[in-house]
């Protein structure tokens, strides 16, 4: 089965796993994520961000988001999930879905690792992937 990212330029899949693509501003070296549209014109260089970080903040999404962020299924099949911010030390804080079975085991400061997951399937059956973090 084939797969593709939910948005081009969001992440790359390498031999050592996925890496988010951020930008580094030429004027001050500050990291940004996601990479701004027309980044070269905005004065950013693309950079692969660190694949590991620490949980900075989180919550549990207990209702189905509105389209286009709602993913597969319907209101009856919706399952709550964790979302949070992961700090990639020395770079940026990234908002992300958190892959975890037991929400009570989440703790601020816990080590997290980047992964990908299926967001939905397109009409041709290809997996549409998004990034997420899981406990390291």
PDB file of C-alpha atoms in Angstrom, residues 3-122:
ATOM      1  CA  UNK A   3       1.453   6.419   1.607  1.00  0.00           C
ATOM      2  CA  UNK A   4       2.090  10.144   1.449  1.00  0.00           C
ATOM      3  CA  UNK A   5       2.298  13.013   3.933  1.00  0.00           C
ATOM      4  CA  UNK A   6      -0.786  15.087   4.692  1.00  0.00           C
ATOM      5  CA  UNK A   7       1.181  18.124   3.408  1.00  0.00           C
ATOM      6  CA  UNK A   8       4.294  18.322   1.259  1.00  0.00           C
ATOM      7  CA  UNK A   9       7.384  19.619   3.024  1.00  0.00           C
ATOM      8  CA  UNK A  10       6.026  18.832   6.511  1.00  0.00           C
ATOM      9  CA  UNK A  11       8.321  15.888   7.255  1.00  0.00           C
ATOM     10  CA  UNK A  12      10.677  13.426   5.580  1.00  0.00           C
ATOM     11  CA  UNK A  13      10.973   9.716   6.227  1.00  0.00           C
ATOM     12  CA  UNK A  14      14.626   8.632   6.452  1.00  0.00           C
ATOM     13  CA  UNK A  15      16.468   5.442   7.355  1.00  0.00           C
ATOM     14  CA  UNK A  16      16.506   6.515  11.018  1.00  0.00           C
ATOM     15  CA  UNK A  17      12.831   7.489  11.065  1.00  0.00           C
ATOM     16  CA  UNK A  18      10.828  10.635  10.361  1.00  0.00           C
ATOM     17  CA  UNK A  19      12.163  14.179  10.727  1.00  0.00           C
ATOM     18  CA  UNK A  20      10.058  17.341  10.751  1.00  0.00           C
ATOM     19  CA  UNK A  21      11.092  20.044   8.294  1.00  0.00           C
ATOM     20  CA  UNK A  22      11.330  23.439   9.920  1.00  0.00           C
ATOM     21  CA  UNK A  23      12.936  26.694   8.914  1.00  0.00           C
ATOM     22  CA  UNK A  24      15.847  28.626  10.331  1.00  0.00           C
ATOM     23  CA  UNK A  25      15.629  32.377   9.868  1.00  0.00           C
ATOM     24  CA  UNK A  26      18.729  33.847   8.241  1.00  0.00           C
ATOM     25  CA  UNK A  27      18.534  37.142  10.132  1.00  0.00           C
ATOM     26  CA  UNK A  28      18.553  35.749  13.676  1.00  0.00           C
ATOM     27  CA  UNK A  29      18.932  31.943  13.477  1.00  0.00           C
ATOM     28  CA  UNK A  30      15.519  31.379  15.108  1.00  0.00           C
ATOM     29  CA  UNK A  31      13.824  28.073  14.267  1.00  0.00           C
ATOM     30  CA  UNK A  32      10.222  27.963  13.069  1.00  0.00           C
ATOM     31  CA  UNK A  33       7.780  25.129  12.373  1.00  0.00           C
ATOM     32  CA  UNK A  34       6.221  24.481  10.021  1.00  0.00           C
ATOM     33  CA  UNK A  35       8.463  25.846   7.288  1.00  0.00           C
ATOM     34  CA  UNK A  36       6.807  29.072   6.053  1.00  0.00           C
ATOM     35  CA  UNK A  37       5.370  29.111   2.544  1.00  0.00           C
ATOM     36  CA  UNK A  38       7.801  30.769   0.148  1.00  0.00           C
ATOM     37  CA  UNK A  39      10.490  30.368   2.808  1.00  0.00           C
ATOM     38  CA  UNK A  40      13.402  31.441   0.645  1.00  0.00           C
ATOM     39  CA  UNK A  41      11.651  34.752   0.105  1.00  0.00           C
ATOM     40  CA  UNK A  42      10.926  34.954   3.839  1.00  0.00           C
ATOM     41  CA  UNK A  43      14.608  34.520   4.638  1.00  0.00           C
ATOM     42  CA  UNK A  44      14.466  30.957   6.012  1.00  0.00           C
ATOM     43  CA  UNK A  45      16.618  27.951   5.232  1.00  0.00           C
ATOM     44  CA  UNK A  46      14.982  24.511   5.511  1.00  0.00           C
ATOM     45  CA  UNK A  47      16.295  22.341   8.344  1.00  0.00           C
ATOM     46  CA  UNK A  48      15.481  18.881   9.681  1.00  0.00           C
ATOM     47  CA  UNK A  49      14.409  19.270  13.309  1.00  0.00           C
ATOM     48  CA  UNK A  50      15.418  16.982  16.169  1.00  0.00           C
ATOM     49  CA  UNK A  51      13.345  13.782  16.338  1.00  0.00           C
ATOM     50  CA  UNK A  52      13.187  13.777  20.144  1.00  0.00           C
ATOM     51  CA  UNK A  53      12.106  16.276  22.759  1.00  0.00           C
ATOM     52  CA  UNK A  54      10.260  16.726  26.042  1.00  0.00           C
ATOM     53  CA  UNK A  55       6.547  17.136  26.675  1.00  0.00           C
ATOM     54  CA  UNK A  56       5.939  20.817  27.405  1.00  0.00           C
ATOM     55  CA  UNK A  57       2.137  20.813  27.806  1.00  0.00           C
ATOM     56  CA  UNK A  58      -0.833  18.613  26.865  1.00  0.00           C
ATOM     57  CA  UNK A  59      -4.588  18.062  26.955  1.00  0.00           C
ATOM     58  CA  UNK A  60      -7.028  15.363  25.868  1.00  0.00           C
ATOM     59  CA  UNK A  61      -9.283  15.993  22.849  1.00  0.00           C
ATOM     60  CA  UNK A  62     -12.621  14.520  23.906  1.00  0.00           C
ATOM     61  CA  UNK A  63     -14.791  15.651  20.972  1.00  0.00           C
ATOM     62  CA  UNK A  64     -14.446  15.110  17.228  1.00  0.00           C
ATOM     63  CA  UNK A  65     -12.828  18.111  15.493  1.00  0.00           C
ATOM     64  CA  UNK A  66     -14.515  19.821  12.559  1.00  0.00           C
ATOM     65  CA  UNK A  67     -13.434  19.091   8.961  1.00  0.00           C
ATOM     66  CA  UNK A  68     -10.814  18.990   7.547  1.00  0.00           C
ATOM     67  CA  UNK A  69      -9.180  17.996  10.855  1.00  0.00           C
ATOM     68  CA  UNK A  70     -11.648  15.294  11.828  1.00  0.00           C
ATOM     69  CA  UNK A  71      -9.927  12.267  10.242  1.00  0.00           C
ATOM     70  CA  UNK A  72     -11.737   8.993   9.553  1.00  0.00           C
ATOM     71  CA  UNK A  73     -14.963   7.729  11.058  1.00  0.00           C
ATOM     72  CA  UNK A  74     -17.928   9.605  12.449  1.00  0.00           C
ATOM     73  CA  UNK A  75     -19.122  11.016  15.772  1.00  0.00           C
ATOM     74  CA  UNK A  76     -20.127   7.565  17.048  1.00  0.00           C
ATOM     75  CA  UNK A  77     -16.735   5.974  16.321  1.00  0.00           C
ATOM     76  CA  UNK A  78     -14.655   8.908  17.622  1.00  0.00           C
ATOM     77  CA  UNK A  79     -12.071   8.025  20.292  1.00  0.00           C
ATOM     78  CA  UNK A  80     -10.470  10.700  22.526  1.00  0.00           C
ATOM     79  CA  UNK A  81      -6.781  11.376  21.938  1.00  0.00           C
ATOM     80  CA  UNK A  82      -4.009  13.429  23.493  1.00  0.00           C
ATOM     81  CA  UNK A  83      -2.548  16.562  21.924  1.00  0.00           C
ATOM     82  CA  UNK A  84       0.302  18.608  23.242  1.00  0.00           C
ATOM     83  CA  UNK A  85       3.389  20.683  22.745  1.00  0.00           C
ATOM     84  CA  UNK A  86       6.799  19.004  22.524  1.00  0.00           C
ATOM     85  CA  UNK A  87       9.927  21.090  23.057  1.00  0.00           C
ATOM     86  CA  UNK A  88      12.769  20.198  20.704  1.00  0.00           C
ATOM     87  CA  UNK A  89      15.625  21.522  22.821  1.00  0.00           C
ATOM     88  CA  UNK A  90      17.390  24.515  21.351  1.00  0.00           C
ATOM     89  CA  UNK A  91      15.033  24.623  18.388  1.00  0.00           C
ATOM     90  CA  UNK A  92      11.265  25.055  18.702  1.00  0.00           C
ATOM     91  CA  UNK A  93       8.114  23.890  20.504  1.00  0.00           C
ATOM     92  CA  UNK A  94       5.892  21.795  18.213  1.00  0.00           C
ATOM     93  CA  UNK A  95       2.152  21.216  18.544  1.00  0.00           C
ATOM     94  CA  UNK A  96       1.348  17.563  17.890  1.00  0.00           C
ATOM     95  CA  UNK A  97      -0.924  14.636  18.439  1.00  0.00           C
ATOM     96  CA  UNK A  98       0.421  12.352  21.180  1.00  0.00           C
ATOM     97  CA  UNK A  99       0.301   8.588  20.689  1.00  0.00           C
ATOM     98  CA  UNK A 100      -0.418   7.018  24.068  1.00  0.00           C
ATOM     99  CA  UNK A 101      -2.939   4.496  25.419  1.00  0.00           C
ATOM    100  CA  UNK A 102      -3.085   5.708  29.020  1.00  0.00           C
ATOM    101  CA  UNK A 103      -3.589   9.474  29.245  1.00  0.00           C
ATOM    102  CA  UNK A 104      -2.843   9.339  32.989  1.00  0.00           C
ATOM    103  CA  UNK A 105       0.759   8.330  32.210  1.00  0.00           C
ATOM    104  CA  UNK A 106       1.485  11.643  30.473  1.00  0.00           C
ATOM    105  CA  UNK A 107       3.746  13.948  32.477  1.00  0.00           C
ATOM    106  CA  UNK A 108       5.224  17.355  31.737  1.00  0.00           C
ATOM    107  CA  UNK A 109       8.924  16.921  30.926  1.00  0.00           C
ATOM    108  CA  UNK A 110       8.691  13.283  29.823  1.00  0.00           C
ATOM    109  CA  UNK A 111      10.895  12.334  26.845  1.00  0.00           C
ATOM    110  CA  UNK A 112       9.019  12.102  23.536  1.00  0.00           C
ATOM    111  CA  UNK A 113      10.001  10.710  20.119  1.00  0.00           C
ATOM    112  CA  UNK A 114       8.693  11.660  16.684  1.00  0.00           C
ATOM    113  CA  UNK A 115       6.690   9.107  14.721  1.00  0.00           C
ATOM    114  CA  UNK A 116       4.083   9.087  11.955  1.00  0.00           C
ATOM    115  CA  UNK A 117       0.554   7.749  11.933  1.00  0.00           C
ATOM    116  CA  UNK A 118      -2.247   7.321   9.432  1.00  0.00           C
ATOM    117  CA  UNK A 119      -4.517  10.376   9.514  1.00  0.00           C
ATOM    118  CA  UNK A 120      -6.915   8.998   6.900  1.00  0.00           C
ATOM    119  CA  UNK A 121      -7.001   7.106   3.597  1.00  0.00           C
ATOM    120  CA  UNK A 122      -7.588   8.812   0.267  1.00  0.00           C
TER     121      UNK A 122
END
